[in-house]
PDB file of C-alpha atoms in Angstrom:
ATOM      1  CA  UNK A  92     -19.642  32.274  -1.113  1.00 85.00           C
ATOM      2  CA  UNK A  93     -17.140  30.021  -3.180  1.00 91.00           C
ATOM      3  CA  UNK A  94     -14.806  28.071  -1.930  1.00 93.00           C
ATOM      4  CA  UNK A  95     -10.709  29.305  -2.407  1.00 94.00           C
ATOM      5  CA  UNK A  96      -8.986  25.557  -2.248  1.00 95.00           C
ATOM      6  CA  UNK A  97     -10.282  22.499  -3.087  1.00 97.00           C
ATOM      7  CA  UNK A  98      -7.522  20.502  -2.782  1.00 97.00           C
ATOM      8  CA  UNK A  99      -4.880  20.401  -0.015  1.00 97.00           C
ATOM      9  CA  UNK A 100      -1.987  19.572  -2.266  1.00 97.00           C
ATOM     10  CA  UNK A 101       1.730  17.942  -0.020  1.00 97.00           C
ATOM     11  CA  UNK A 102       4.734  16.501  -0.705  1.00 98.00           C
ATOM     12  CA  UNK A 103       6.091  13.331   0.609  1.00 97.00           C
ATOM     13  CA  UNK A 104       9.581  11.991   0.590  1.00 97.00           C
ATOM     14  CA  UNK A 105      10.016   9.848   3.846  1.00 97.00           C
ATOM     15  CA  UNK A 106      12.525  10.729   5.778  1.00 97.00           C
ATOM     16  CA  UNK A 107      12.917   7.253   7.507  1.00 97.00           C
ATOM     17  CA  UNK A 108      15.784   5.233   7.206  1.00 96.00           C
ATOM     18  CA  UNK A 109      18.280   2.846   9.109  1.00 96.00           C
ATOM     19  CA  UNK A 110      22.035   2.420   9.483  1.00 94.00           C
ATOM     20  CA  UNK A 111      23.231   0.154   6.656  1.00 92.00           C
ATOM     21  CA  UNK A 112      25.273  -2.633   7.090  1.00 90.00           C
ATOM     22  CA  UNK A 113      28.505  -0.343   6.847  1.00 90.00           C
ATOM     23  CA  UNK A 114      26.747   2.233   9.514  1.00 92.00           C
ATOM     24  CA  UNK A 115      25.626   4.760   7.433  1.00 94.00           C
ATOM     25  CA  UNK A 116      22.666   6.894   7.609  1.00 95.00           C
ATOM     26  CA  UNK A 117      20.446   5.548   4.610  1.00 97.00           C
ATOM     27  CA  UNK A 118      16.875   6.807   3.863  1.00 97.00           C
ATOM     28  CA  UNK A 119      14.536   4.819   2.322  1.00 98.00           C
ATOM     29  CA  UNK A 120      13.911   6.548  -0.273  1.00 97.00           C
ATOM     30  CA  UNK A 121      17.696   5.557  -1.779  1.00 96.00           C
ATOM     31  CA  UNK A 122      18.085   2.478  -4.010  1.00 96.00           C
ATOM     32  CA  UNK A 123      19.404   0.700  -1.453  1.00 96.00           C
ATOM     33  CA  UNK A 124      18.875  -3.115  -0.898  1.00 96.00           C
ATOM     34  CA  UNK A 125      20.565  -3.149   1.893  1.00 97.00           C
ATOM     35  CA  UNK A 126      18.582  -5.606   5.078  1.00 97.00           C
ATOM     36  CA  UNK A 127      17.997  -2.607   7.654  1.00 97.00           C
ATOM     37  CA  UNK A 128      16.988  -0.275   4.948  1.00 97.00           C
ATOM     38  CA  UNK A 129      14.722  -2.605   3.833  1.00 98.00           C
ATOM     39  CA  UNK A 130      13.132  -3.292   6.602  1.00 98.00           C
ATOM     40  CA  UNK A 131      12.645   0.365   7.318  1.00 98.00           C
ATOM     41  CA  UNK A 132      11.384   0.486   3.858  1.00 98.00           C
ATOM     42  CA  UNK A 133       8.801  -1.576   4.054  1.00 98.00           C
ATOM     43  CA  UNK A 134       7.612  -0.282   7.475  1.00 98.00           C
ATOM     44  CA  UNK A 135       7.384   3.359   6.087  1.00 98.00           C
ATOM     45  CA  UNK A 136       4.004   3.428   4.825  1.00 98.00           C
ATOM     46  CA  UNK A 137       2.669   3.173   8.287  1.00 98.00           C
ATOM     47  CA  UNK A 138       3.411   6.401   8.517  1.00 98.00           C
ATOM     48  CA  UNK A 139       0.444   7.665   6.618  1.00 98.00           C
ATOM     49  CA  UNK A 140      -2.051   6.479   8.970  1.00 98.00           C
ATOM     50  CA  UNK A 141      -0.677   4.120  11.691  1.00 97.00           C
ATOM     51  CA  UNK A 142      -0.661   5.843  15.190  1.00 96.00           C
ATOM     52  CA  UNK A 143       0.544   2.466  16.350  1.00 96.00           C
ATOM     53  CA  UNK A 144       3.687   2.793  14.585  1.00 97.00           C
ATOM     54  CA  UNK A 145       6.709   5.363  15.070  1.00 97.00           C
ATOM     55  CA  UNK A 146       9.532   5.309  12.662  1.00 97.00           C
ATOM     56  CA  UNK A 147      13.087   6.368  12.687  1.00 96.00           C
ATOM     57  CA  UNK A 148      12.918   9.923  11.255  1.00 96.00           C
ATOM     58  CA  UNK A 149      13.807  13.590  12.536  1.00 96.00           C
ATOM     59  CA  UNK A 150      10.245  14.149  12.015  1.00 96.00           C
ATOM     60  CA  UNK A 151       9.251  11.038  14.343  1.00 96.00           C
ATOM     61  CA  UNK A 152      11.535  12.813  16.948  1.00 95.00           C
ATOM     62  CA  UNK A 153      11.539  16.723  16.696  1.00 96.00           C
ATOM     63  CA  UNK A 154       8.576  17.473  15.255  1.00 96.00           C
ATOM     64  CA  UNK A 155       5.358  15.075  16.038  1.00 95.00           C
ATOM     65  CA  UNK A 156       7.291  13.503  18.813  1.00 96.00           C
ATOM     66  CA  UNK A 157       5.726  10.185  17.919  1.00 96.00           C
ATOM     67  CA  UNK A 158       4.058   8.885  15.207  1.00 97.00           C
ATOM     68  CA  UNK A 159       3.250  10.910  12.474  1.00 98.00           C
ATOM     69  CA  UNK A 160      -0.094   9.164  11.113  1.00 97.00           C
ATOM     70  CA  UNK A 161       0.099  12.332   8.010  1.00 98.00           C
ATOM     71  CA  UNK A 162      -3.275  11.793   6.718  1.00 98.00           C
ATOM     72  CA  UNK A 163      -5.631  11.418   9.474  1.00 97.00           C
ATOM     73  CA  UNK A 164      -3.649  14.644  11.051  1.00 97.00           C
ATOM     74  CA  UNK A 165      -4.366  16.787   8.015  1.00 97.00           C
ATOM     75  CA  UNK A 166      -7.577  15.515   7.807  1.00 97.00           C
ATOM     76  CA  UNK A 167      -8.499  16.275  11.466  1.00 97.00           C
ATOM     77  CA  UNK A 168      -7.019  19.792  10.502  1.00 97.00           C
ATOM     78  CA  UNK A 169      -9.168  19.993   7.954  1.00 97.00           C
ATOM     79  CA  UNK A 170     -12.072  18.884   9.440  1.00 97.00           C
ATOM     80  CA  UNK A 171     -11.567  21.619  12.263  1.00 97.00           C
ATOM     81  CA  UNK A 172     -10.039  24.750   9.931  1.00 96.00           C
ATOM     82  CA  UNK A 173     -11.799  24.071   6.192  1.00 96.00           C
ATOM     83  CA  UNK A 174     -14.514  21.305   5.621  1.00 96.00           C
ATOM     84  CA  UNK A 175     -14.226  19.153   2.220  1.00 96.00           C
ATOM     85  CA  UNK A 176     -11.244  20.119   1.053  1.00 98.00           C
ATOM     86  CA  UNK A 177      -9.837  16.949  -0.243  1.00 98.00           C
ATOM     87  CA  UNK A 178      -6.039  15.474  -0.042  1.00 98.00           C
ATOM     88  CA  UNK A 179      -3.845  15.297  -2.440  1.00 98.00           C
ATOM     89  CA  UNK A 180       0.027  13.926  -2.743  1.00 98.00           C
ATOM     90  CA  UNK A 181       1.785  14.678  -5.977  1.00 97.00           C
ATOM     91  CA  UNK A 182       5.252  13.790  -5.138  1.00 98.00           C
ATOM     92  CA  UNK A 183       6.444  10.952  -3.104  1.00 98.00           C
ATOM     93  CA  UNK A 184       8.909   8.014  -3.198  1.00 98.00           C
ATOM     94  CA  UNK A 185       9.713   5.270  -1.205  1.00 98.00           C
ATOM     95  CA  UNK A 186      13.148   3.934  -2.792  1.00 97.00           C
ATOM     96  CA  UNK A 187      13.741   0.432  -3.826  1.00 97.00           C
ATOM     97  CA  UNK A 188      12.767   0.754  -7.610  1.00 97.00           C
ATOM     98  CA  UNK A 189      14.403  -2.326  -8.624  1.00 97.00           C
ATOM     99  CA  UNK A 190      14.105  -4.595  -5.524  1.00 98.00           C
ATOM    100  CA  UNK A 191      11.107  -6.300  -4.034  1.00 98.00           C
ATOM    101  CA  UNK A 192      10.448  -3.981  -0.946  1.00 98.00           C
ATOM    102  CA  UNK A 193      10.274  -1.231  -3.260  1.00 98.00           C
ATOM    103  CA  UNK A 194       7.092  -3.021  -5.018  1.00 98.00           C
ATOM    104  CA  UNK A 195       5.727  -3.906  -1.854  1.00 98.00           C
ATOM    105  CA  UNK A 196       6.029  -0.540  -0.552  1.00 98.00           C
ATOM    106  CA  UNK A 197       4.661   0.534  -3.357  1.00 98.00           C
ATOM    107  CA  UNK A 198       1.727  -1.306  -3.477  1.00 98.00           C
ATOM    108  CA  UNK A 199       1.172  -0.971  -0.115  1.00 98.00           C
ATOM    109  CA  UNK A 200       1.211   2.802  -0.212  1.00 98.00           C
ATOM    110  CA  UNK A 201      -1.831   2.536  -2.821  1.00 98.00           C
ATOM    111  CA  UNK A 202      -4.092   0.875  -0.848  1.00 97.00           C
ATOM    112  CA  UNK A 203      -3.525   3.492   2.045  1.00 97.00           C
ATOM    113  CA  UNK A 204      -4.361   6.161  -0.552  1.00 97.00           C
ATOM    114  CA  UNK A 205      -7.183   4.595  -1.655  1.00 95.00           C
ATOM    115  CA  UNK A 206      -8.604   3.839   1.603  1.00 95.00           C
ATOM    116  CA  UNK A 207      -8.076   6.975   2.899  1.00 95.00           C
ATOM    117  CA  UNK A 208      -9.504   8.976   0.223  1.00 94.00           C
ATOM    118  CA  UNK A 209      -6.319  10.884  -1.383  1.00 96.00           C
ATOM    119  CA  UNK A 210      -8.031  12.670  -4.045  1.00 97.00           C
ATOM    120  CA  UNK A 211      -4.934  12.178  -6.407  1.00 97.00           C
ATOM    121  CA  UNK A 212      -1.197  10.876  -6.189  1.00 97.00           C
ATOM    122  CA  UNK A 213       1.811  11.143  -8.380  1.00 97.00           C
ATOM    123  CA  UNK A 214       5.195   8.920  -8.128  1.00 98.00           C
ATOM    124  CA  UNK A 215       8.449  11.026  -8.816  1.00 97.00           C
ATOM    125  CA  UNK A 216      10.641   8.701  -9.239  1.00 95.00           C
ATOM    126  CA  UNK A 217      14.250   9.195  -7.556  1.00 95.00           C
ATOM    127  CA  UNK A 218      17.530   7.577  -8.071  1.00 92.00           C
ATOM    128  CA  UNK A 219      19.503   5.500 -10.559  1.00 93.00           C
ATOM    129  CA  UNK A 220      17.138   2.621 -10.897  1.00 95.00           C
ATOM    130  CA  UNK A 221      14.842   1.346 -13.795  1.00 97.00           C
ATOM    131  CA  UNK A 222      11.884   0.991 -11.236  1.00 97.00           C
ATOM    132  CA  UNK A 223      10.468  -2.240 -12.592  1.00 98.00           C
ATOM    133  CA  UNK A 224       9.752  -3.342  -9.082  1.00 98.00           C
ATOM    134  CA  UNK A 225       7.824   0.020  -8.501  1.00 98.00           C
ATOM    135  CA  UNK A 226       5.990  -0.341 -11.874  1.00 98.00           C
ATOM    136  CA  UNK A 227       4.890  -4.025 -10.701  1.00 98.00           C
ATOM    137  CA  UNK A 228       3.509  -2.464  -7.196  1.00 98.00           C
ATOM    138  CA  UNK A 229       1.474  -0.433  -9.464  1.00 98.00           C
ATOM    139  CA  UNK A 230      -0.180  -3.299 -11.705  1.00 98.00           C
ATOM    140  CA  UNK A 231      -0.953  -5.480  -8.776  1.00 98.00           C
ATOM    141  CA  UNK A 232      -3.998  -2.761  -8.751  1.00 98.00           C
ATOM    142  CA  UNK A 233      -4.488  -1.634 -12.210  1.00 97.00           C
ATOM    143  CA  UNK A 234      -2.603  -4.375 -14.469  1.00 98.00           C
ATOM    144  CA  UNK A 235      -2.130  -7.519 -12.776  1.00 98.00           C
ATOM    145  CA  UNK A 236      -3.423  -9.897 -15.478  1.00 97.00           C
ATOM    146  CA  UNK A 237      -1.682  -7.928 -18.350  1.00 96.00           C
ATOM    147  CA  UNK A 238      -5.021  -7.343 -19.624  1.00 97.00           C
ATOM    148  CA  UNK A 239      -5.739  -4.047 -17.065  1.00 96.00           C
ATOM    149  CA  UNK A 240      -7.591  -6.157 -14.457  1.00 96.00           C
ATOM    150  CA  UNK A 241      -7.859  -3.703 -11.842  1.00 96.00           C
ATOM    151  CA  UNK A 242      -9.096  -3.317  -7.933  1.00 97.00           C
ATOM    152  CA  UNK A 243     -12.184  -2.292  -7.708  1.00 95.00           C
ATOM    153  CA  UNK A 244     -14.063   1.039  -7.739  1.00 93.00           C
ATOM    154  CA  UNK A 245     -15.425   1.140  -4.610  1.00 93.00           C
ATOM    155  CA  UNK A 246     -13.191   0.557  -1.322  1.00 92.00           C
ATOM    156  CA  UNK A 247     -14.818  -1.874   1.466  1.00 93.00           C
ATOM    157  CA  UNK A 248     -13.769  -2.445   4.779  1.00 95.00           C
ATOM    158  CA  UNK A 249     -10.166  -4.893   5.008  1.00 97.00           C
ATOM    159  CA  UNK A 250      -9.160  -5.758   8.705  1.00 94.00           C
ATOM    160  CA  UNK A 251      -5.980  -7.441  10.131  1.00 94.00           C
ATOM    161  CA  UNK A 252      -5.041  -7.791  13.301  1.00 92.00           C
ATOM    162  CA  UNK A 253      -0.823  -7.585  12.241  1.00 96.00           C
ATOM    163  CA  UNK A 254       0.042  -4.225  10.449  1.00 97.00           C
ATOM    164  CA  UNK A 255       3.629  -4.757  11.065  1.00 97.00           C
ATOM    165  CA  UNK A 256       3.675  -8.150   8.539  1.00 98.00           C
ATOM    166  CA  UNK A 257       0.918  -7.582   6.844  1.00 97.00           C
ATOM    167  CA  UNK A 258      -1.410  -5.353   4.769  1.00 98.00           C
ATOM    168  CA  UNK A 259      -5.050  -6.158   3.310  1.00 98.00           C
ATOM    169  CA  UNK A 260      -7.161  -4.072   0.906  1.00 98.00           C
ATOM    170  CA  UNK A 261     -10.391  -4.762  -0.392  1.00 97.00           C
ATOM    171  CA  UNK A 262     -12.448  -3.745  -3.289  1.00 96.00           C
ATOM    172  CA  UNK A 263     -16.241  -4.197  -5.108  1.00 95.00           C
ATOM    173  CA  UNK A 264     -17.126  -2.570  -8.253  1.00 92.00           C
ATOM    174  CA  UNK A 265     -20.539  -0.804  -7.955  1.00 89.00           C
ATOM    175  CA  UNK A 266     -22.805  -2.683  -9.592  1.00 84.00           C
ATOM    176  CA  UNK A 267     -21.116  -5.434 -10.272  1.00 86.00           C
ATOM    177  CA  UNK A 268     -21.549  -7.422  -6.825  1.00 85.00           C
ATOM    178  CA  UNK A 269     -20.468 -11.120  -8.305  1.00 91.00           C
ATOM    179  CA  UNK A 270     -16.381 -10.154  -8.125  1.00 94.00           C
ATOM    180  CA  UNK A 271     -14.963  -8.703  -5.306  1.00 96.00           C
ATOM    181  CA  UNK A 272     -10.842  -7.811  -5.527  1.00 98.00           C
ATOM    182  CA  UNK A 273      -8.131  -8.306  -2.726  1.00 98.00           C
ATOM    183  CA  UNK A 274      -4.601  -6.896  -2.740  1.00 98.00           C
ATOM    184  CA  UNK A 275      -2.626  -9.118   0.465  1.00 98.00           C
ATOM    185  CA  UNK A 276       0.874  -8.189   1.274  1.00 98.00           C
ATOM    186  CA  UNK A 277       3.239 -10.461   3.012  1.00 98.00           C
ATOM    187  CA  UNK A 278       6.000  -8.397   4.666  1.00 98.00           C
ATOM    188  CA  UNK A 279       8.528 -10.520   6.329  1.00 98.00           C
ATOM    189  CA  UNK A 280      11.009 -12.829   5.126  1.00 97.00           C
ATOM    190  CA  UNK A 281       8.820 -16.327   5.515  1.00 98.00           C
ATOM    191  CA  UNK A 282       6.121 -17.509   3.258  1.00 98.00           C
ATOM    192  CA  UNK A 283       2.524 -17.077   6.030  1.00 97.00           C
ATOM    193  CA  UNK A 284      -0.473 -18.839   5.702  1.00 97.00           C
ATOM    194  CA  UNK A 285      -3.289 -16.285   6.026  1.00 95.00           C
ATOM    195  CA  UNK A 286      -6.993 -17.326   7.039  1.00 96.00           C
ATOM    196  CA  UNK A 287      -9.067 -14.922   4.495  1.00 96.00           C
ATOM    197  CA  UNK A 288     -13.197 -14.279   5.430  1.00 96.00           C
ATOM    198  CA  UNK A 289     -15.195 -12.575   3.649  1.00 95.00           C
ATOM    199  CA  UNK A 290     -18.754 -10.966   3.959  1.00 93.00           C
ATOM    200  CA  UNK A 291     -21.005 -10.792   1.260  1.00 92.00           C
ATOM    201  CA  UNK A 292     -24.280 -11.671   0.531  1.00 90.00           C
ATOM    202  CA  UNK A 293     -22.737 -13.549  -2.926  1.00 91.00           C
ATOM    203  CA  UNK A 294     -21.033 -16.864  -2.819  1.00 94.00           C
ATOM    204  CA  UNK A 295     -18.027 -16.958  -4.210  1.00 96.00           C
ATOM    205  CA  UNK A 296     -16.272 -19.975  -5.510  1.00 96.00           C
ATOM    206  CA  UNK A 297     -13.129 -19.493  -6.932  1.00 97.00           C
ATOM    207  CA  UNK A 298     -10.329 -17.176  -6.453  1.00 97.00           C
ATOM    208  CA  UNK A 299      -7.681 -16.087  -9.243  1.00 98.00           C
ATOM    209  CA  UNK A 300      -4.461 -15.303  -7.474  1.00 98.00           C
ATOM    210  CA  UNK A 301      -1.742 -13.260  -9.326  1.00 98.00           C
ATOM    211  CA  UNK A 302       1.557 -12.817  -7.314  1.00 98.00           C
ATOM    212  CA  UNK A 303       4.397 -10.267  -7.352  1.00 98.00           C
ATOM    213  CA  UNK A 304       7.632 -11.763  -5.755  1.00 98.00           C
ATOM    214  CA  UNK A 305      10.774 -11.146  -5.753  1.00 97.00           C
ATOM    215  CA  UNK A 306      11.538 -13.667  -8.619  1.00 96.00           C
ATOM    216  CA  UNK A 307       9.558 -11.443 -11.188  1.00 97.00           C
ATOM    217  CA  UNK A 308       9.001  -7.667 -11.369  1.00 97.00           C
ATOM    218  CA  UNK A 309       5.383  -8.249 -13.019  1.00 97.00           C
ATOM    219  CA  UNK A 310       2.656  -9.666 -12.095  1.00 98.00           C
ATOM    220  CA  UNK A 311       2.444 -13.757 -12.291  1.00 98.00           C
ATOM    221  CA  UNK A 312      -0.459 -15.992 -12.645  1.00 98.00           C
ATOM    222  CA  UNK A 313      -0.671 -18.672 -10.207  1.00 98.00           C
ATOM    223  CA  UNK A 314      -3.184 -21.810  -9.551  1.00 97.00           C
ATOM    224  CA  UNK A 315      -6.407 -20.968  -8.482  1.00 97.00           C
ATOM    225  CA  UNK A 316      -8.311 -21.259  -5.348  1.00 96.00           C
ATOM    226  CA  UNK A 317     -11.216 -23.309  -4.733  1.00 94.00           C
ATOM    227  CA  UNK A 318     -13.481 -22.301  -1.875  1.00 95.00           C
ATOM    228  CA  UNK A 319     -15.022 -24.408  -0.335  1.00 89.00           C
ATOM    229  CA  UNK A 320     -16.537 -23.174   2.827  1.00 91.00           C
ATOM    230  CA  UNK A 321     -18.991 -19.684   3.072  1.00 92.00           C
ATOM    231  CA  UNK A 322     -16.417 -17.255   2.001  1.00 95.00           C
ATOM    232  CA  UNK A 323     -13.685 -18.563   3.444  1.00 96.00           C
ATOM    233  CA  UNK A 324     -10.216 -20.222   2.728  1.00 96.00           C
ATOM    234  CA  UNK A 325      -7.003 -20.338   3.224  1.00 96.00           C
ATOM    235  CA  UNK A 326      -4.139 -18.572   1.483  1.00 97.00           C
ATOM    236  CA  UNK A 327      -0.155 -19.174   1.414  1.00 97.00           C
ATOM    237  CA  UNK A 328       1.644 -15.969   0.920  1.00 98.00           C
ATOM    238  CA  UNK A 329       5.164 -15.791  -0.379  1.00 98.00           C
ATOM    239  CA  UNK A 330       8.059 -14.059   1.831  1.00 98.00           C
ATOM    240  CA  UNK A 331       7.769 -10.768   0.540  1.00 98.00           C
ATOM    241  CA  UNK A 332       5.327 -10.656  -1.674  1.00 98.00           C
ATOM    242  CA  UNK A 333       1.904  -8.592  -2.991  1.00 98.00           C
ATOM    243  CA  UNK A 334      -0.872 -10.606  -3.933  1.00 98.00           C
ATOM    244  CA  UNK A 335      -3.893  -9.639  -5.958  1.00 98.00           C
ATOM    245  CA  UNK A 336      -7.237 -12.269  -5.443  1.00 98.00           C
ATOM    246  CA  UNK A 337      -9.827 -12.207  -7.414  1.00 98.00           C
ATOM    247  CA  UNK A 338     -12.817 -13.725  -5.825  1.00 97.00           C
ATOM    248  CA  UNK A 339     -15.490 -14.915  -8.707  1.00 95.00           C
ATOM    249  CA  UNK A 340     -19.093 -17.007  -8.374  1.00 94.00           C
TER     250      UNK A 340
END
C-alpha cells in the first residue's frame, strides 16, 4: 500500500545540432556561436513539448521517428503505467553559456518546466565557458531586478500563435492578484512588435520591463509601459532577446 517512486528522475542533453559553417556536425549543447548552431539552439526546447516541431537529432530519426515532445510522452506513460509520479530532470544543457541563444534557451527551457509541472531541474553545466549568458536566462525568472524579483508562484495560461519565434509565460502569485509576471522571448534576428492581452479581473496600469539582450548578460531595466487600454498594449521586443514584464495597478 505505499507507493515505490515518487519521482521519475531523466537526463537530458539534446542531441540536436546543425552543420557549422565549416560542415561539421555540432550539437547544441557545444559552446558554439556559430549561425546554424544557433539557430538549432534556440529551436531545441521545442522538443520538450512541441509535437509541431521535429528537430535534427538521431533521436528525431531512429527512435520517435518524429518529434519527440519528452514530457507529455512520459507523462502519458505515466498516466497509463503509474499515476502521480511526478517528473523530474536533474541534468541537462543546452550550450551557448556565454552567447545570447544560450540565455534565451535557457530561459525558455524554464518556462516549459514550469508549465509543465517538472517537479525539479538541475543545470550541469558543460564546456569551456563562464555561462554568464546562462546565469542571466536564469534571473529573468528569479533575479531580474537584482533585488530577487521573481515570476510568480502560480503558472496561468500564456498563448501564442508562433512557437517557432516566440515564447510567452505567464505568472500570478496566490494571493496577491494586483501583479501579474510575464517572461516574452523574441527568437529571431529582428526586433517584433508583439500585441500583449491580458485577462484579469484587475486593471493594470503600468508595466516594468527588464530586458536580457545580447548587449548585457544580466538583466537591464528599461522604460516603463503605460497601459492604456483594458489590459492591453503593445510591446517592442529586441532581436534575440528575453523579456520579463511586470504588470502593476
Amino acid at each position: 500500500g505505499q507507493r515505490l517512486v515518487d519521482v521519475l528522475d531523466i537526463h537530458w542533453y539534446p542531441e540536436a545540432g546543425a552543420n557549422n559553417s565549416g560542415g561539421n556536425w555540432t550539437r547544441i549543447t557545444d559552446d558554439s556561436t556559430d549561425a546554424n548552431v544557433v539557430a538549432a539552439r534556440l529551436q531545441a526546447p521545442r522538443s520538450l513539448w512541441d509535437t509541431s516541431y521535429t528537430e535534427n537529432s538521431w533521436i528525431s530519426q531512429w527512435s520517435t521517428s518524429g518529434p519527440i515532445y519528452l514530457l507529455p510522452r512520459l507523462q502519458t506513460k505515466i498516466n497509463t503505467h503509474y499515476p502521480n509520479t511526478r517528473m523530474a530532470i536533474t541534468e541537462y544543457y543546452y550550450g551557448g553559456g556565454d552567447h545570447i541563444s544560450g540565455g534565451i534557451a535557457q530561459a525558455d527551457v524554464l518556462g516549459i518546466f514550469g508549465r509543465e509541472g517538472l517537479f525539479a531541474a538541475t543545470l550541469w553545466k558543460l564546456g569551456g565557458t563562464s555561462h554568464s549568458f546562462i546565469y542571466g536566462g536564469f534571473e529573468m525568472f528569479r533575479n531580474y531586478n537584482g533585488a530577487n524579483g521573481s515570476f510568480g508562484n502560480t503558472s496561468i495560461e500564456a498563448t501564442n500563435p508562433n512557437a517557432q519565434d516566440y515564447s510567452v509565460y505567464a505568472s500570478v502569485d496566490a494571493g496577491q492578484p494586483d501583479r501579474m509576471v510575464l517572461v516574452v522571448i523574441n527568437k529571431t534576428g529582428t526586433s517584433r512588435t508583439a500585441g500583449i492581452a491580458v485577462t484579469h479581473t484587475n486593471q493594470f496600469n503600468v508595466a516594468e520591463v527588464y530586458q536580457l539582450t545580447s548587449g548585457n548578460s544580466q538583466p537591464q531595466r528599461v522604460s516603463d509601459l503605460n497601459i492604456t487600454l483594458t489590459n492591453a498594449f503593445q510591446y517592442t521586443m529586441p532581436a534575440y532577446s528575453v523579456t520579463t514584464i511586470v504588470l502593476k495597478p
